[in-house]
Structure formats: structure tokens, C-alpha cells
Backbone as CSV, one residue per row, in Angstrom:
resi,resn,N_x,N_y,N_z,CA_x,CA_y,CA_z,C_x,C_y,C_z
1,UNK,-4.306,-31.620,-74.631,-5.649,-32.112,-74.572,-5.815,-33.385,-75.383
2,UNK,-4.813,-33.808,-76.041,-4.867,-35.008,-76.852,-4.419,-36.205,-76.010
3,UNK,-5.378,-36.786,-75.268,-5.092,-37.946,-74.435,-5.064,-39.186,-75.278
4,UNK,-4.239,-40.115,-74.909,-4.160,-41.380,-75.630,-4.616,-42.484,-74.685
5,UNK,-5.540,-43.306,-75.172,-6.003,-44.460,-74.415,-5.388,-45.676,-75.084
6,UNK,-4.721,-46.465,-74.314,-4.063,-47.628,-74.882,-4.795,-48.880,-74.432
7,UNK,-5.130,-49.733,-75.386,-5.850,-50.962,-75.094,-5.356,-52.048,-76.011
8,UNK,-4.875,-53.119,-75.475,-4.406,-54.272,-76.246,-3.443,-53.872,-77.350
9,UNK,-2.608,-52.933,-77.085,-1.607,-52.554,-78.067,-2.100,-51.548,-79.085
10,UNK,-3.432,-51.319,-79.189,-3.961,-50.337,-80.125,-4.033,-48.991,-79.446
11,UNK,-3.875,-47.936,-80.182,-3.971,-46.603,-79.611,-5.126,-45.848,-80.250
12,UNK,-5.946,-45.251,-79.391,-7.066,-44.449,-79.859,-6.986,-43.090,-79.215
13,UNK,-7.374,-42.104,-79.911,-7.457,-40.761,-79.343,-8.781,-40.656,-78.597
14,UNK,-8.755,-40.140,-77.376,-9.979,-39.948,-76.605,-10.930,-39.031,-77.360
15,UNK,-10.365,-38.085,-78.094,-11.185,-37.159,-78.867,-11.947,-37.897,-79.967
16,UNK,-11.280,-38.818,-80.668,-11.962,-39.524,-81.750,-13.002,-40.493,-81.204
17,UNK,-12.757,-41.074,-80.015,-13.752,-41.950,-79.402,-14.997,-41.139,-79.057
18,UNK,-14.800,-39.950,-78.487,-15.933,-39.079,-78.166,-16.685,-38.688,-79.436
19,UNK,-15.954,-38.443,-80.511,-16.582,-38.102,-81.788,-17.455,-39.237,-82.309
20,UNK,-16.976,-40.461,-82.194,-17.756,-41.622,-82.633,-19.003,-41.791,-81.774
21,UNK,-18.885,-41.550,-80.490,-20.053,-41.639,-79.611,-21.103,-40.613,-80.018
22,UNK,-20.655,-39.394,-80.274,-21.598,-38.355,-80.681,-22.269,-38.716,-82.005
23,UNK,-21.485,-39.222,-82.926,-22.032,-39.623,-84.215,-23.060,-40.736,-84.047
24,UNK,-22.793,-41.688,-83.159,-23.723,-42.788,-82.907,-25.034,-42.262,-82.318
25,UNK,-24.932,-41.349,-81.362,-26.134,-40.770,-80.753,-26.952,-40.025,-81.805
26,UNK,-26.287,-39.252,-82.640,-26.984,-38.508,-83.693,-27.654,-39.472,-84.676
27,UNK,-26.984,-40.552,-85.032,-27.555,-41.538,-85.964,-28.789,-42.204,-85.366
28,UNK,-28.719,-42.581,-84.102,-29.864,-43.213,-83.446,-31.039,-42.238,-83.394
29,UNK,-30.767,-40.994,-83.032,-31.814,-39.985,-82.984,-32.447,-39.795,-84.365
30,UNK,-31.627,-39.751,-85.403,-32.128,-39.578,-86.768,-33.021,-40.722,-87.212
31,UNK,-32.632,-41.953,-86.885,-33.443,-43.123,-87.245,-34.783,-43.077,-86.521
32,UNK,-34.767,-42.728,-85.241,-36.018,-42.630,-84.478,-36.923,-41.534,-85.029
33,UNK,-36.341,-40.409,-85.368,-37.115,-39.306,-85.923,-37.756,-39.713,-87.247
34,UNK,-37.000,-40.394,-88.090,-37.535,-40.854,-89.376,-38.659,-41.864,-89.164
35,UNK,-38.505,-42.747,-88.195,-39.537,-43.745,-87.914,-40.808,-43.072,-87.413
36,UNK,-40.673,-42.092,-86.553,-41.843,-41.385,-86.033,-42.567,-40.615,-87.125
37,UNK,-41.826,-40.037,-88.049,-42.460,-39.241,-89.095,-43.203,-40.103,-90.103
38,UNK,-42.903,-41.397,-90.165,-43.585,-42.268,-91.116,-44.813,-42.933,-90.520
39,UNK,-45.176,-42.631,-89.285,-46.319,-43.252,-88.628,-47.597,-42.448,-88.834
40,UNK,-48.030,-42.280,-90.047,-49.221,-41.490,-90.287,-48.888,-40.019,-90.159
41,UNK,-48.809,-39.571,-88.933,-48.283,-38.261,-88.625,-49.090,-37.060,-89.071
42,UNK,-50.280,-37.228,-89.629,-51.064,-36.074,-90.023,-51.839,-35.606,-88.799
43,UNK,-51.846,-34.315,-88.579,-52.615,-33.754,-87.473,-53.479,-32.618,-88.001
44,UNK,-54.372,-32.136,-87.149,-55.234,-31.035,-87.577,-54.442,-29.771,-87.886
45,UNK,-53.212,-29.689,-87.385,-52.364,-28.522,-87.625,-51.382,-28.710,-88.785
46,UNK,-51.426,-29.865,-89.445,-50.536,-30.112,-90.585,-50.868,-29.158,-91.725
47,UNK,-49.879,-28.840,-92.559,-50.154,-27.982,-93.726,-51.171,-28.652,-94.660
48,UNK,-51.912,-27.840,-95.391,-52.961,-28.375,-96.263,-52.416,-29.362,-97.289
49,UNK,-51.237,-29.093,-97.846,-50.703,-30.015,-98.864,-50.402,-31.398,-98.270
50,UNK,-50.041,-31.458,-96.998,-49.809,-32.747,-96.328,-51.137,-33.483,-96.160
51,UNK,-52.171,-32.747,-95.765,-53.497,-33.332,-95.598,-54.035,-33.852,-96.931
52,UNK,-53.898,-33.031,-97.972,-54.388,-33.421,-99.300,-53.673,-34.674,-99.785
53,UNK,-52.361,-34.741,-99.606,-51.604,-35.927,-100.033,-52.031,-37.161,-99.243
54,UNK,-52.237,-37.010,-97.942,-52.618,-38.145,-97.100,-54.006,-38.665,-97.457
55,UNK,-54.966,-37.764,-97.628,-56.320,-38.209,-97.938,-56.395,-38.770,-99.359
56,UNK,-55.638,-38.206,-100.278,-55.609,-38.722,-101.656,-55.116,-40.168,-101.676
57,UNK,-54.090,-40.436,-100.905,-53.559,-41.802,-100.811,-54.627,-42.762,-100.283
58,UNK,-55.362,-42.340,-99.261,-56.395,-43.193,-98.676,-57.563,-43.415,-99.648
59,UNK,-57.988,-42.352,-100.315,-59.094,-42.461,-101.273,-58.726,-43.439,-102.390
60,UNK,-57.531,-43.285,-102.935,-57.098,-44.163,-104.023,-57.006,-45.614,-103.566
61,UNK,-56.495,-45.840,-102.365,-56.381,-47.216,-101.855,-57.758,-47.828,-101.635
62,UNK,-58.692,-47.051,-101.107,-60.047,-47.566,-100.889,-60.721,-47.914,-102.210
63,UNK,-60.610,-47.020,-103.195,-61.252,-47.299,-104.481,-60.542,-48.426,-105.232
64,UNK,-59.244,-48.550,-105.081,-58.545,-49.697,-105.676,-59.102,-50.999,-105.110
65,UNK,-59.350,-51.026,-103.801,-59.915,-52.224,-103.169,-61.331,-52.481,-103.674
66,UNK,-62.161,-51.432,-103.771,-63.530,-51.605,-104.265,-63.552,-52.115,-105.701
67,UNK,-62.723,-51.516,-106.539,-62.688,-51.918,-107.950,-62.203,-53.358,-108.097
68,UNK,-61.282,-53.761,-107.228,-60.777,-55.139,-107.253,-61.767,-56.128,-106.635
69,UNK,-62.844,-55.607,-106.041,-63.843,-56.488,-105.432,-63.519,-56.880,-104.002
70,UNK,-62.534,-56.242,-103.390,-62.150,-56.548,-102.010,-62.917,-55.614,-101.063
71,UNK,-64.187,-55.966,-100.838,-65.065,-55.125,-100.037,-64.603,-55.083,-98.580
72,UNK,-64.095,-56.188,-98.060,-63.615,-56.219,-96.672,-62.456,-55.240,-96.478
73,UNK,-61.564,-55.169,-97.443,-60.448,-54.218,-97.338,-60.960,-52.786,-97.411
74,UNK,-61.922,-52.530,-98.291,-62.461,-51.175,-98.382,-63.186,-50.791,-97.089
75,UNK,-63.764,-51.759,-96.396,-64.421,-51.506,-95.105,-63.409,-51.032,-94.067
76,UNK,-62.173,-51.491,-94.175,-61.144,-51.109,-93.205,-60.800,-49.621,-93.284
77,UNK,-61.199,-48.932,-94.352,-60.949,-47.500,-94.493,-62.037,-46.650,-93.836
78,UNK,-63.117,-47.288,-93.369,-64.196,-46.549,-92.744,-63.780,-45.979,-91.395
79,UNK,-64.371,-44.849,-91.055,-64.119,-44.220,-89.758,-64.660,-45.112,-88.650
80,UNK,-64.224,-44.860,-87.438,-64.687,-45.637,-86.285,-66.203,-45.501,-86.132
81,UNK,-66.725,-44.302,-86.326,-68.167,-44.087,-86.227,-68.936,-44.842,-87.305
82,UNK,-68.400,-44.850,-88.522,-69.065,-45.575,-89.614,-69.064,-47.073,-89.357
83,UNK,-67.961,-47.605,-88.848,-67.902,-49.031,-88.538,-68.814,-49.384,-87.365
84,UNK,-68.944,-48.463,-86.418,-69.808,-48.720,-85.256,-71.276,-48.764,-85.646
85,UNK,-71.662,-48.020,-86.659,-73.072,-47.969,-87.060,-73.400,-48.881,-88.239
86,UNK,-72.378,-49.449,-88.870,-72.599,-50.297,-90.040,-71.783,-51.576,-89.909
87,UNK,-72.465,-52.683,-89.792,-71.785,-53.976,-89.717,-71.173,-54.304,-91.075
88,UNK,-70.133,-55.124,-91.062,-69.452,-55.511,-92.299,-70.416,-56.144,-93.295
89,UNK,-71.331,-56.989,-92.830,-72.284,-57.647,-93.742,-73.181,-56.641,-94.460
90,UNK,-73.676,-55.651,-93.727,-74.501,-54.614,-94.350,-73.673,-53.807,-95.339
91,UNK,-72.449,-53.467,-94.968,-71.567,-52.726,-95.863,-71.308,-53.522,-97.141
92,UNK,-71.050,-54.823,-97.000,-70.803,-55.666,-98.177,-71.995,-55.643,-99.115
93,UNK,-73.203,-55.755,-98.556,-74.406,-55.770,-99.387,-74.587,-54.453,-100.141
94,UNK,-74.364,-53.339,-99.480,-74.550,-52.031,-100.123,-73.376,-51.641,-101.021
95,UNK,-72.160,-51.962,-100.608,-70.969,-51.554,-101.363,-70.893,-52.268,-102.705
96,UNK,-71.382,-53.469,-102.782,-71.339,-54.197,-104.060,-72.186,-53.525,-105.127
97,UNK,-73.182,-52.774,-104.699,-74.030,-52.061,-105.651,-73.350,-50.844,-106.251
98,UNK,-72.324,-50.328,-105.566,-71.687,-49.094,-106.027,-70.286,-49.284,-106.578
99,UNK,-69.922,-50.495,-106.893,-68.574,-50.753,-107.396,-68.431,-50.194,-108.810
100,UNK,-67.401,-49.428,-109.003,-67.121,-48.859,-110.314,-65.989,-49.610,-110.981
101,UNK,-65.644,-49.163,-112.167,-64.507,-49.788,-112.849,-63.295,-48.868,-112.889
102,UNK,-63.501,-47.603,-112.490,-62.390,-46.641,-112.399,-62.843,-45.469,-111.542
103,UNK,-61.852,-44.766,-110.990,-62.169,-43.566,-110.223,-61.080,-42.526,-110.478
104,UNK,-61.482,-41.256,-110.394,-60.525,-40.182,-110.591,-60.898,-39.012,-109.680
105,UNK,-59.921,-38.562,-108.915,-60.135,-37.445,-108.007,-60.041,-36.139,-108.784
106,UNK,-61.060,-35.287,-108.603,-61.068,-33.975,-109.238,-60.543,-32.893,-108.305
107,UNK,-60.962,-32.955,-107.032,-60.634,-31.868,-106.120,-60.672,-32.376,-104.684
108,UNK,-59.732,-31.899,-103.864,-59.697,-32.226,-102.441,-59.605,-30.914,-101.671
109,UNK,-60.526,-30.718,-100.733,-60.523,-29.535,-99.877,-60.525,-29.995,-98.431
110,UNK,-59.554,-29.516,-97.654,-59.424,-29.928,-96.256,-59.522,-28.733,-95.328
111,UNK,-60.186,-28.955,-94.191,-60.101,-27.987,-93.105,-59.333,-28.681,-91.981
112,UNK,-59.583,-28.343,-90.735,-58.767,-28.901,-89.666,-58.818,-30.424,-89.592
113,UNK,-60.017,-31.018,-89.556,-60.106,-32.469,-89.377,-60.929,-33.181,-90.440
114,UNK,-61.515,-32.454,-91.358,-62.333,-33.055,-92.401,-61.791,-32.694,-93.777
115,UNK,-61.928,-33.632,-94.707,-61.619,-33.362,-96.111,-62.811,-33.770,-96.960
116,UNK,-63.142,-32.948,-97.920,-64.177,-33.249,-98.914,-63.468,-33.577,-100.212
117,UNK,-63.804,-34.719,-100.774,-63.170,-35.189,-101.996,-64.229,-35.258,-103.090
118,UNK,-64.022,-34.475,-104.139,-64.895,-34.514,-105.317,-64.206,-35.386,-106.355
119,UNK,-64.954,-36.318,-106.890,-64.351,-37.263,-107.827,-65.373,-37.745,-108.839
120,UNK,-64.868,-38.493,-109.806,-65.718,-39.157,-110.786,-65.450,-40.648,-110.720
121,UNK,-66.525,-41.404,-110.627,-66.429,-42.860,-110.622,-67.045,-43.357,-111.920
122,UNK,-66.310,-44.160,-112.643,-66.785,-44.679,-113.924,-67.407,-46.052,-113.708
123,UNK,-68.650,-46.199,-114.180,-69.354,-47.474,-114.036,-69.833,-47.951,-115.401
124,UNK,-70.175,-49.218,-115.463,-70.801,-49.786,-116.651,-72.235,-50.155,-116.296
125,UNK,-73.160,-49.772,-117.152,-74.552,-50.191,-116.992,-74.911,-51.071,-118.182
126,UNK,-76.107,-51.609,-118.148,-76.525,-52.452,-119.282,-76.600,-51.645,-120.571
127,UNK,-77.007,-50.409,-120.471,-77.182,-49.593,-121.668,-75.965,-48.761,-122.028
128,UNK,-75.120,-48.482,-121.034,-74.013,-47.574,-121.304,-72.743,-48.038,-120.585
129,UNK,-71.676,-48.143,-121.336,-70.377,-48.511,-120.768,-69.556,-47.245,-120.535
130,UNK,-68.818,-47.227,-119.423,-67.928,-46.101,-119.133,-68.644,-44.827,-118.737
131,UNK,-69.731,-44.945,-117.985,-70.506,-43.789,-117.564,-69.838,-43.141,-116.344
132,UNK,-69.369,-41.867,-116.462,-68.748,-41.198,-115.315,-69.825,-40.562,-114.434
133,UNK,-69.788,-40.870,-113.148,-70.736,-40.308,-112.195,-69.986,-39.454,-111.177
134,UNK,-70.544,-38.299,-110.833,-69.894,-37.489,-109.796,-70.092,-38.137,-108.429
135,UNK,-69.099,-38.021,-107.597,-69.137,-38.588,-106.246,-68.443,-37.598,-105.324
136,UNK,-69.023,-37.364,-104.163,-68.395,-36.529,-103.144,-68.271,-37.356,-101.878
137,UNK,-67.064,-37.433,-101.344,-66.811,-38.213,-100.142,-66.294,-37.294,-99.039
138,UNK,-66.608,-37.673,-97.800,-66.105,-36.966,-96.626,-65.162,-37.896,-95.887
139,UNK,-63.990,-37.382,-95.561,-62.965,-38.138,-94.835,-62.622,-37.374,-93.570
140,UNK,-62.487,-38.108,-92.463,-62.213,-37.494,-91.164,-60.861,-37.974,-90.635
141,UNK,-60.180,-37.083,-89.964,-58.868,-37.390,-89.394,-59.052,-38.118,-88.064
142,UNK,-58.541,-39.354,-87.996,-58.624,-40.172,-86.776,-57.275,-40.815,-86.528
143,UNK,-56.647,-40.489,-85.427,-55.383,-41.128,-85.058,-54.270,-40.943,-86.071
144,UNK,-54.221,-39.783,-86.715,-53.147,-39.494,-87.654,-53.394,-39.991,-89.066
145,UNK,-54.580,-40.586,-89.316,-54.938,-41.078,-90.653,-56.332,-40.594,-91.013
146,UNK,-56.580,-40.469,-92.305,-57.909,-40.124,-92.750,-58.735,-41.385,-92.938
147,UNK,-59.990,-41.306,-92.482,-60.935,-42.419,-92.565,-62.199,-41.935,-93.259
148,UNK,-62.788,-42.810,-94.053,-63.966,-42.491,-94.844,-65.226,-42.491,-93.980
149,UNK,-66.005,-41.428,-94.097,-67.281,-41.346,-93.406,-68.336,-41.847,-94.388
150,UNK,-68.850,-43.050,-94.106,-69.792,-43.686,-95.026,-71.206,-43.392,-94.589
151,UNK,-71.965,-42.798,-95.485,-73.364,-42.489,-95.213,-74.244,-43.516,-95.895
152,UNK,-75.183,-44.046,-95.150,-76.104,-45.048,-95.723,-77.002,-44.431,-96.758
């Protein structure tokens, strides 16, 4: 069963060529699988810890943008429904009033497609610096990513 293929003076075993082909197919499949798993990939059937990690990442990125003063970037985290009902200009006007100097997530609870995030946002006022305020946010699963549901 050990056939020899001869080409240009080199000798290869047909078995080893088949082995390399199989290895190549497995490698290509593995790369594709890894690429697919990094595309958001959260679904309503994902385990709760996956949902909590995904929404936590989104919440932190949105608040990092708000704290940095990048209101347009924070708008990009809004759900499709929130963006449809709130123009960027209106969001900019209202969001500037709620900019904090720090945020900290206390608790994340997720069901199939919604997550409730309890957090504290630290703000400075004229009379008091570093005032922690409670904040509760709702995030909805859209297209494999969590999006912020902004209420006026």
C-alpha cells in the first residue's frame, strides 16, 4: 500500500501527500471556525456568562466614549430603535448633560435578549466632587451584539 510518486527526481509517499492534504483541510476549517466565532456571535441561546461578558464590554466602551467626550461614538452603541427615534443632534444635546467622570458596573442580569445593567456613574457638581449616582441601563441583543436602549 506504500505507493511511490516520482516527480523531478524527488520521491514522495502517496500516504504522506494525503496526510498533508488532510492537515491543510483541517487547518483551513479551523481558521474559518475561529473567524466565525469572533464575529460577535452572541445569541439568545448563549450561556449567561457569555452574555454578561459581551454586554459588559459594550457598556464599558460606551461609557469610555462618553467620559472622553466622544458623543458620536457613544451614539453608535444605541439600538436601531433608539437611533430611529433619536437623531444624533438631539442625542448630543442630551448626552452632554449626563457625562460623568467615571463609571463602575455593579450588576448585570440577562435574559434571552435583554440585559439590565446596574451601575454607578461618578459626576462632579459645583458643590460636590466625585458624587456617585446609581444608573440602570437596558441593553438589547441585535445582530449578535448588545445595543443600548436609550430612553429620553
